Structures are given as C-alpha cells and as structure tokens.
PDB file of C-alpha atoms in Angstrom:
ATOM      1  CA  GLU Q  30       0.000   0.000   0.000  1.00 95.00           C
ATOM      2  CA  VAL Q  31       1.384   3.386  -1.007  1.00 97.00           C
ATOM      3  CA  GLN Q  32       1.824   5.745   1.921  1.00 98.00           C
ATOM      4  CA  LEU Q  33       2.994   9.349   1.850  1.00 98.00           C
ATOM      5  CA  LEU Q  34       3.487  11.053   5.185  1.00 98.00           C
ATOM      6  CA  GLU Q  35       4.237  14.758   5.242  1.00 98.00           C
ATOM      7  CA  SER Q  36       5.803  16.581   8.156  1.00 98.00           C
ATOM      8  CA  GLY Q  37       7.523  19.829   8.999  1.00 98.00           C
ATOM      9  CA  GLY Q  38       4.658  22.275   8.782  1.00 97.00           C
ATOM     10  CA  GLY Q  39       3.899  24.860  11.418  1.00 97.00           C
ATOM     11  CA  LEU Q  40       3.589  28.541  12.238  1.00 98.00           C
ATOM     12  CA  VAL Q  41       6.341  30.733  10.830  1.00 98.00           C
ATOM     13  CA  GLN Q  42       6.819  34.478  10.619  1.00 97.00           C
ATOM     14  CA  PRO Q  43       6.887  36.300   7.283  1.00 97.00           C
ATOM     15  CA  GLY Q  44      10.339  36.001   5.786  1.00 97.00           C
ATOM     16  CA  GLY Q  45      10.990  32.784   7.652  1.00 97.00           C
ATOM     17  CA  SER Q  46      11.900  29.314   6.427  1.00 97.00           C
ATOM     18  CA  LEU Q  47      10.810  25.715   6.847  1.00 97.00           C
ATOM     19  CA  ARG Q  48      11.752  22.373   5.434  1.00 98.00           C
ATOM     20  CA  LEU Q  49       8.867  20.062   4.638  1.00 98.00           C
ATOM     21  CA  SER Q  50       9.429  16.334   4.350  1.00 98.00           C
ATOM     22  CA  CYS Q  51       7.448  13.487   2.820  1.00 98.00           C
ATOM     23  CA  ALA Q  52       8.278   9.935   3.830  1.00 98.00           C
ATOM     24  CA  ALA Q  53       7.218   7.466   1.147  1.00 98.00           C
ATOM     25  CA  SER Q  54       6.584   3.738   1.391  1.00 98.00           C
ATOM     26  CA  GLY Q  55       4.835   0.959  -0.495  1.00 97.00           C
ATOM     27  CA  PHE Q  56       6.523   1.559  -3.864  1.00 97.00           C
ATOM     28  CA  THR Q  57       9.982   1.873  -5.406  1.00 97.00           C
ATOM     29  CA  PHE Q  58      10.529   5.544  -4.624  1.00 97.00           C
ATOM     30  CA  SER Q  59      13.537   5.994  -6.895  1.00 97.00           C
ATOM     31  CA  LEU Q  60      11.531   5.158 -10.036  1.00 96.00           C
ATOM     32  CA  TYR Q  61       8.971   7.942  -9.863  1.00 96.00           C
ATOM     33  CA  ALA Q  62       8.780  11.689 -10.118  1.00 96.00           C
ATOM     34  CA  MET Q  63       7.344  13.361  -7.026  1.00 97.00           C
ATOM     35  CA  SER Q  64       5.536  16.639  -6.497  1.00 97.00           C
ATOM     36  CA  TRP Q  65       4.291  19.171  -3.996  1.00 98.00           C
ATOM     37  CA  VAL Q  66       0.829  20.669  -4.409  1.00 98.00           C
ATOM     38  CA  ARG Q  67      -0.664  23.183  -2.003  1.00 98.00           C
ATOM     39  CA  GLN Q  68      -4.101  24.381  -1.051  1.00 98.00           C
ATOM     40  CA  ALA Q  69      -4.706  27.692   0.689  1.00 98.00           C
ATOM     41  CA  PRO Q  70      -7.556  27.703   3.229  1.00 97.00           C
ATOM     42  CA  GLY Q  71     -10.870  27.525   1.386  1.00 96.00           C
ATOM     43  CA  LYS Q  72      -9.148  27.699  -2.004  1.00 97.00           C
ATOM     44  CA  GLY Q  73      -8.302  25.352  -4.850  1.00 97.00           C
ATOM     45  CA  LEU Q  74      -5.275  23.231  -5.605  1.00 98.00           C
ATOM     46  CA  GLU Q  75      -2.063  24.887  -6.763  1.00 98.00           C
ATOM     47  CA  TRP Q  76       0.904  22.951  -8.117  1.00 98.00           C
ATOM     48  CA  VAL Q  77       4.153  23.971  -6.433  1.00 98.00           C
ATOM     49  CA  SER Q  78       7.005  21.826  -7.724  1.00 98.00           C
ATOM     50  CA  THR Q  79       7.976  18.493  -9.292  1.00 97.00           C
ATOM     51  CA  ILE Q  80      11.236  16.576  -9.223  1.00 96.00           C
ATOM     52  CA  SER Q  81      12.252  13.751 -11.538  1.00 95.00           C
ATOM     53  CA  SER Q  82      12.966  10.275 -10.236  1.00 96.00           C
ATOM     54  CA  SER Q  83      16.726  10.805 -10.195  1.00 96.00           C
ATOM     55  CA  GLY Q  84      16.463  14.323  -8.817  1.00 96.00           C
ATOM     56  CA  GLY Q  85      18.240  15.685 -11.851  1.00 95.00           C
ATOM     57  CA  THR Q  86      15.325  17.713 -13.186  1.00 95.00           C
ATOM     58  CA  THR Q  87      13.132  20.079 -11.219  1.00 97.00           C
ATOM     59  CA  TYR Q  88      10.140  22.208 -12.103  1.00 96.00           C
ATOM     60  CA  TYR Q  89       8.647  25.117 -10.164  1.00 97.00           C
ATOM     61  CA  ALA Q  90       5.552  27.274 -10.287  1.00 97.00           C
ATOM     62  CA  ASP Q  91       6.389  30.900 -10.982  1.00 96.00           C
ATOM     63  CA  SER Q  92       4.887  31.850  -7.610  1.00 97.00           C
ATOM     64  CA  VAL Q  93       7.608  29.968  -5.714  1.00 98.00           C
ATOM     65  CA  LYS Q  94      10.562  30.043  -8.100  1.00 98.00           C
ATOM     66  CA  GLY Q  95      13.689  31.298  -6.380  1.00 97.00           C
ATOM     67  CA  ARG Q  96      12.204  30.802  -2.911  1.00 98.00           C
ATOM     68  CA  PHE Q  97      11.425  27.076  -2.779  1.00 98.00           C
ATOM     69  CA  THR Q  98      13.815  24.210  -3.470  1.00 98.00           C
ATOM     70  CA  ILE Q  99      12.599  20.668  -4.035  1.00 98.00           C
ATOM     71  CA  SER Q 100      14.920  17.732  -3.419  1.00 98.00           C
ATOM     72  CA  ARG Q 101      14.823  14.028  -2.686  1.00 98.00           C
ATOM     73  CA  ASP Q 102      16.894  11.367  -0.985  1.00 98.00           C
ATOM     74  CA  ASN Q 103      16.257   8.101  -2.768  1.00 98.00           C
ATOM     75  CA  SER Q 104      18.259   6.182  -0.150  1.00 98.00           C
ATOM     76  CA  LYS Q 105      15.798   7.391   2.514  1.00 98.00           C
ATOM     77  CA  ASN Q 106      12.645   7.305   0.356  1.00 98.00           C
ATOM     78  CA  THR Q 107      12.019  10.897   1.298  1.00 98.00           C
ATOM     79  CA  LEU Q 108      10.959  14.007  -0.605  1.00 98.00           C
ATOM     80  CA  TYR Q 109      11.725  17.496   0.652  1.00 98.00           C
ATOM     81  CA  VAL Q 110      10.940  21.083  -0.091  1.00 98.00           C
ATOM     82  CA  GLN Q 111      12.882  23.930   1.461  1.00 98.00           C
ATOM     83  CA  VAL Q 112      10.603  26.946   1.668  1.00 98.00           C
ATOM     84  CA  ASN Q 113      12.301  30.300   2.194  1.00 97.00           C
ATOM     85  CA  SER Q 114      11.254  33.948   2.285  1.00 97.00           C
ATOM     86  CA  LEU Q 115       7.759  32.906   3.276  1.00 97.00           C
ATOM     87  CA  ARG Q 116       4.841  35.222   2.643  1.00 97.00           C
ATOM     88  CA  ALA Q 117       1.309  35.285   3.993  1.00 97.00           C
ATOM     89  CA  GLU Q 118       0.081  33.959   0.653  1.00 97.00           C
ATOM     90  CA  ASP Q 119       2.167  30.805   1.139  1.00 98.00           C
ATOM     91  CA  THR Q 120      -0.188  29.784   3.962  1.00 98.00           C
ATOM     92  CA  ALA Q 121      -1.631  26.471   2.840  1.00 98.00           C
ATOM     93  CA  VAL Q 122      -1.815  22.752   3.330  1.00 98.00           C
ATOM     94  CA  TYR Q 123       1.113  21.268   1.428  1.00 98.00           C
ATOM     95  CA  TYR Q 124       0.484  17.876  -0.129  1.00 98.00           C
ATOM     96  CA  CYS Q 125       3.111  15.450  -1.303  1.00 98.00           C
ATOM     97  CA  ALA Q 126       2.093  13.472  -4.385  1.00 98.00           C
ATOM     98  CA  LYS Q 127       3.509  10.502  -6.233  1.00 97.00           C
ATOM     99  CA  ASN Q 128       3.582  10.980  -9.979  1.00 96.00           C
ATOM    100  CA  VAL Q 129       3.297   8.277 -12.593  1.00 92.00           C
ATOM    101  CA  GLY Q 130       6.375   8.435 -14.781  1.00 85.00           C
ATOM    102  CA  ALA Q 131       9.983   9.250 -14.095  1.00 77.00           C
ATOM    103  CA  LYS Q 132      10.523  12.744 -15.463  1.00 80.00           C
ATOM    104  CA  ARG Q 133       7.706  15.200 -14.840  1.00 76.00           C
ATOM    105  CA  GLY Q 134       5.125  12.508 -14.291  1.00 75.00           C
ATOM    106  CA  GLU Q 135       1.909  11.968 -16.181  1.00 85.00           C
ATOM    107  CA  TYR Q 136      -0.434  12.606 -13.293  1.00 95.00           C
ATOM    108  CA  PHE Q 137      -0.612  12.664  -9.476  1.00 97.00           C
ATOM    109  CA  GLN Q 138      -1.407   9.058  -8.650  1.00 96.00           C
ATOM    110  CA  TYR Q 139      -1.331   9.148  -4.846  1.00 97.00           C
ATOM    111  CA  TRP Q 140      -1.503  11.981  -2.341  1.00 98.00           C
ATOM    112  CA  GLY Q 141      -0.462  12.344   1.261  1.00 98.00           C
ATOM    113  CA  GLN Q 142      -2.673  13.853   3.925  1.00 98.00           C
ATOM    114  CA  GLY Q 143      -0.839  17.171   3.913  1.00 98.00           C
ATOM    115  CA  THR Q 144       0.998  19.396   6.353  1.00 98.00           C
ATOM    116  CA  LEU Q 145      -0.216  22.882   7.229  1.00 98.00           C
ATOM    117  CA  VAL Q 146       2.083  25.863   6.874  1.00 98.00           C
ATOM    118  CA  THR Q 147       0.846  29.096   8.429  1.00 98.00           C
ATOM    119  CA  VAL Q 148       2.753  32.295   7.752  1.00 98.00           C
ATOM    120  CA  SER Q 149       1.821  34.968  10.245  1.00 96.00           C
ATOM    121  CA  SER Q 150       3.401  37.403  12.655  1.00 95.00           C
TER     122      SER Q 150
ATOM    123  CA  GLN N  26      -7.312  33.220 -11.887  1.00 85.00           C
ATOM    124  CA  SER N  27      -6.727  29.586 -12.804  1.00 91.00           C
ATOM    125  CA  VAL N  28      -5.254  28.600 -16.166  1.00 94.00           C
ATOM    126  CA  LEU N  29      -7.968  25.954 -16.575  1.00 97.00           C
ATOM    127  CA  THR N  30     -11.543  27.176 -16.237  1.00 98.00           C
ATOM    128  CA  GLN N  31     -14.194  25.208 -14.365  1.00 98.00           C
ATOM    129  CA  PRO N  32     -17.652  26.257 -13.173  1.00 98.00           C
ATOM    130  CA  PRO N  33     -17.473  27.004  -9.438  1.00 97.00           C
ATOM    131  CA  SER N  34     -20.488  24.874  -8.656  1.00 97.00           C
ATOM    132  CA  ALA N  35     -22.711  22.107  -9.968  1.00 98.00           C
ATOM    133  CA  SER N  36     -25.627  20.215  -8.512  1.00 97.00           C
ATOM    134  CA  GLY N  37     -27.962  17.338  -9.126  1.00 97.00           C
ATOM    135  CA  THR N  38     -30.397  15.008  -7.426  1.00 97.00           C
ATOM    136  CA  PRO N  39     -29.671  11.369  -6.614  1.00 97.00           C
ATOM    137  CA  GLY N  40     -29.703   9.218  -9.722  1.00 97.00           C
ATOM    138  CA  GLN N  41     -29.174  12.132 -12.104  1.00 97.00           C
ATOM    139  CA  ARG N  42     -26.308  12.643 -14.522  1.00 98.00           C
ATOM    140  CA  VAL N  43     -24.139  15.712 -14.108  1.00 98.00           C
ATOM    141  CA  THR N  44     -21.218  17.020 -16.110  1.00 98.00           C
ATOM    142  CA  ILE N  45     -18.394  19.338 -15.121  1.00 98.00           C
ATOM    143  CA  SER N  46     -16.489  21.199 -17.803  1.00 98.00           C
ATOM    144  CA  CYS N  47     -12.845  22.223 -17.922  1.00 98.00           C
ATOM    145  CA  SER N  48     -11.634  24.697 -20.514  1.00 98.00           C
ATOM    146  CA  GLY N  49      -8.006  25.317 -21.379  1.00 98.00           C
ATOM    147  CA  SER N  50      -5.802  26.144 -24.335  1.00 97.00           C
ATOM    148  CA  SER N  51      -3.562  24.609 -26.957  1.00 97.00           C
ATOM    149  CA  SER N  52      -0.604  24.559 -24.572  1.00 96.00           C
ATOM    150  CA  ASN N  53      -2.353  22.374 -22.011  1.00 97.00           C
ATOM    151  CA  ILE N  54      -5.596  20.486 -22.721  1.00 97.00           C
ATOM    152  CA  GLY N  55      -5.168  20.881 -26.469  1.00 96.00           C
ATOM    153  CA  SER N  56      -1.881  18.987 -26.473  1.00 95.00           C
ATOM    154  CA  LYS N  57      -1.639  17.114 -23.165  1.00 95.00           C
ATOM    155  CA  THR N  58      -3.802  14.620 -21.328  1.00 96.00           C
ATOM    156  CA  VAL N  59      -6.289  15.737 -18.698  1.00 97.00           C
ATOM    157  CA  ASN N  60      -6.670  14.334 -15.221  1.00 98.00           C
ATOM    158  CA  TRP N  61      -9.468  14.751 -12.718  1.00 98.00           C
ATOM    159  CA  TYR N  62      -9.266  14.677  -8.943  1.00 98.00           C
ATOM    160  CA  GLN N  63     -11.967  14.296  -6.340  1.00 98.00           C
ATOM    161  CA  GLN N  64     -11.594  15.937  -2.947  1.00 98.00           C
ATOM    162  CA  LEU N  65     -14.116  14.864  -0.346  1.00 98.00           C
ATOM    163  CA  PRO N  66     -14.743  17.291   2.525  1.00 96.00           C
ATOM    164  CA  GLY N  67     -11.766  17.396   4.877  1.00 95.00           C
ATOM    165  CA  ALA N  68      -9.774  14.876   2.853  1.00 97.00           C
ATOM    166  CA  ALA N  69      -6.799  14.866   0.520  1.00 98.00           C
ATOM    167  CA  PRO N  70      -7.421  14.839  -3.236  1.00 98.00           C
ATOM    168  CA  LYS N  71      -7.784  11.490  -4.949  1.00 98.00           C
ATOM    169  CA  LEU N  72      -7.134  10.588  -8.582  1.00 98.00           C
ATOM    170  CA  LEU N  73     -10.433  10.025 -10.372  1.00 98.00           C
ATOM    171  CA  ILE N  74      -9.629  10.055 -14.115  1.00 98.00           C
ATOM    172  CA  TYR N  75      -6.266  10.008 -15.893  1.00 97.00           C
ATOM    173  CA  ASP N  76      -5.193  10.201 -19.536  1.00 96.00           C
ATOM    174  CA  ASP N  77      -8.457  11.955 -20.432  1.00 97.00           C
ATOM    175  CA  THR N  78     -10.705   8.919 -20.046  1.00 97.00           C
ATOM    176  CA  GLN N  79      -9.089   6.241 -17.869  1.00 97.00           C
ATOM    177  CA  ARG N  80     -10.311   5.232 -14.428  1.00 97.00           C
ATOM    178  CA  PRO N  81      -7.920   3.908 -11.770  1.00 96.00           C
ATOM    179  CA  SER N  82      -8.945   0.626 -10.253  1.00 95.00           C
ATOM    180  CA  GLY N  83     -11.547   1.140  -7.567  1.00 96.00           C
ATOM    181  CA  VAL N  84     -13.181   4.154  -9.198  1.00 97.00           C
ATOM    182  CA  PRO N  85     -16.779   3.295 -10.129  1.00 97.00           C
ATOM    183  CA  ASP N  86     -17.669   3.316 -13.804  1.00 96.00           C
ATOM    184  CA  ARG N  87     -20.292   5.950 -12.990  1.00 97.00           C
ATOM    185  CA  PHE N  88     -17.425   8.398 -13.472  1.00 98.00           C
ATOM    186  CA  SER N  89     -16.209   9.070 -17.002  1.00 98.00           C
ATOM    187  CA  GLY N  90     -13.995  11.590 -18.724  1.00 98.00           C
ATOM    188  CA  SER N  91     -13.920  12.996 -22.220  1.00 98.00           C
ATOM    189  CA  LYS N  92     -11.984  15.578 -24.179  1.00 98.00           C
ATOM    190  CA  SER N  93     -12.456  17.550 -27.365  1.00 97.00           C
ATOM    191  CA  GLY N  94      -9.997  20.147 -28.564  1.00 97.00           C
ATOM    192  CA  THR N  95      -9.111  22.438 -25.682  1.00 97.00           C
ATOM    193  CA  SER N  96     -11.952  21.359 -23.417  1.00 98.00           C
ATOM    194  CA  ALA N  97     -12.562  18.350 -21.212  1.00 98.00           C
ATOM    195  CA  SER N  98     -15.514  17.090 -19.230  1.00 98.00           C
ATOM    196  CA  LEU N  99     -16.170  14.867 -16.257  1.00 98.00           C
ATOM    197  CA  ALA N 100     -19.502  13.074 -16.215  1.00 98.00           C
ATOM    198  CA  ILE N 101     -21.071  11.401 -13.211  1.00 98.00           C
ATOM    199  CA  ARG N 102     -24.112   9.247 -13.826  1.00 97.00           C
ATOM    200  CA  GLY N 103     -26.355   7.778 -11.182  1.00 97.00           C
ATOM    201  CA  LEU N 104     -25.418  10.563  -8.772  1.00 98.00           C
ATOM    202  CA  GLN N 105     -25.048   9.479  -5.147  1.00 97.00           C
ATOM    203  CA  SER N 106     -24.838  11.489  -1.944  1.00 97.00           C
ATOM    204  CA  GLU N 107     -21.249  10.365  -1.409  1.00 97.00           C
ATOM    205  CA  ASP N 108     -20.275  12.082  -4.663  1.00 98.00           C
ATOM    206  CA  GLU N 109     -20.656  15.443  -2.945  1.00 98.00           C
ATOM    207  CA  ALA N 110     -17.132  16.825  -3.192  1.00 98.00           C
ATOM    208  CA  ASP N 111     -14.851  19.274  -4.968  1.00 98.00           C
ATOM    209  CA  TYR N 112     -13.637  18.216  -8.398  1.00 98.00           C
ATOM    210  CA  TYR N 113     -10.499  19.522 -10.086  1.00 98.00           C
ATOM    211  CA  CYS N 114      -9.148  19.112 -13.593  1.00 98.00           C
ATOM    212  CA  ALA N 115      -5.420  19.297 -14.276  1.00 98.00           C
ATOM    213  CA  ALA N 116      -2.980  19.085 -17.167  1.00 97.00           C
ATOM    214  CA  TRP N 117       0.651  19.764 -17.950  1.00 96.00           C
ATOM    215  CA  ASP N 118       1.172  23.117 -19.658  1.00 96.00           C
ATOM    216  CA  GLY N 119       3.939  23.097 -22.218  1.00 94.00           C
ATOM    217  CA  SER N 120       4.268  26.881 -22.315  1.00 95.00           C
ATOM    218  CA  LEU N 121       4.443  27.324 -18.538  1.00 95.00           C
ATOM    219  CA  ASN N 122       6.475  24.116 -18.169  1.00 94.00           C
ATOM    220  CA  GLY N 123       4.400  23.133 -15.196  1.00 95.00           C
ATOM    221  CA  TRP N 124       1.143  21.608 -14.015  1.00 96.00           C
ATOM    222  CA  VAL N 125      -2.014  23.680 -14.088  1.00 97.00           C
ATOM    223  CA  PHE N 126      -5.259  23.069 -12.237  1.00 98.00           C
ATOM    224  CA  GLY N 127      -8.782  24.267 -12.717  1.00 98.00           C
ATOM    225  CA  GLY N 128     -10.256  26.354  -9.942  1.00 98.00           C
ATOM    226  CA  GLY N 129     -12.405  23.454  -8.791  1.00 98.00           C
ATOM    227  CA  THR N 130     -16.112  22.673  -8.963  1.00 98.00           C
ATOM    228  CA  LYS N 131     -18.117  22.093  -5.809  1.00 98.00           C
ATOM    229  CA  LEU N 132     -20.699  19.396  -6.503  1.00 98.00           C
ATOM    230  CA  THR N 133     -23.807  19.411  -4.343  1.00 97.00           C
ATOM    231  CA  VAL N 134     -26.191  16.478  -4.269  1.00 97.00           C
ATOM    232  CA  LEU N 135     -29.614  17.920  -3.539  1.00 93.00           C
TER     233      LEU N 135
END
C-alpha cells in the first residue's frame, strides 16, 4: 500500500523558512517523479514543484521560483521542499504526491494527507 | 485566476447525470492529457480520471472523462450522496512548463 506522510509544517513568521518532508513507502521511490501541491484555506489546488525520479530535473511554479527548493533522498525514500522567504500567501496545506512516470510525471497518482504551513506574525 | 476554467459549482439530485467542464488552451488540454481529482470534505485529493478517459482501479464506472480540442468534461451518472465533493481538472502546460489546475467545482447532491 502506497503511503505518503508529510511533516515539517507549522507557524512561521513572514520572511521565515521551513523544510517540509514526505516519507514514502509501499513503492519503489527511486523510479517515480514526485511533487508538492498546495491548497490555501478555502481555495483550490495549486501545483508547487515536481522533481524527476533521479532528482536531476526540477520544475517550479512561478509563484515559488527562487524561494522554494525541491529535493529528494532516494536512499531514505524521502521528498523534501525547502521553503524560504515565506509570505502570507504561502499559507496552505502542502500535499506530497507521487507521480506516474519518471521525469515530470503523467499525473498525481497518490496523495499524502498534507501538512499545514501558516505564515503569520 | 486559474489557467484551466471550471464552473465554481454544480448540482444534481440522486440518480441524475451531471457534467463538469474544464476549458483550457492549446498549450495544455489541447496537447496534453487531462486528469481529474476528487476531494471529499476534509480529505486529501484522490485521482479520479487520468489520460483523459481512464479510471484507476476502484473508481466506479459511474465516473467518465472525455476531451475535445481544448476542453474536457467529467460526467457522473447515477449521482449518489457520497459524490458530494470538490472536483479539479489538471494538465501539464507546455508553455508554462508546469502543471495547471482548474479552480475546482463544488458538486452538491440535492
């Protein structure tokens, strides 16, 4: 059974940083692209970033480019995103998702339960 | 403003058929496959339709997807109360080099 468990969310001041993690199990992690998708309170889904299976290729939404860095450790079956220079509009539940496919992925096959990031002073 | 356009709401009575539209452009729906996600209240999204028309195992055949040109649709026949949820379309956008979502459609079963 595929499981994706996010952690690392919390309350952070504007301009602050966090590192979110997603521990994956139930599949061969190193074969699949992985993504982060977020959802602001009461709003729709917004894609944040995707990383290829090897970690060699990354993609970012314009809204986070230069501030967020996605990475993965295939030896630990874990996906990360370093979120810097946080703004109030980054407040959201951050979901980890397993893609189908190795590069950018064809779709988001499985989703974690999410971790809440709140940016407020 | 979402790149893909969905109606904000839809509704139907039990047993009815409802459709949800998703409109895009040549850089996304017009050239890439469309996926649909269901988000039940308080839950994480779940894959409902992939590659325009395919259902993952476990998804009832009451749900179906279609695509024509730069638009896609999700149809739900035999509407049930447990179908009350938010539905999102998504596709890769070749111009933006990233994934784009529709704004979501809240389905109410009357």
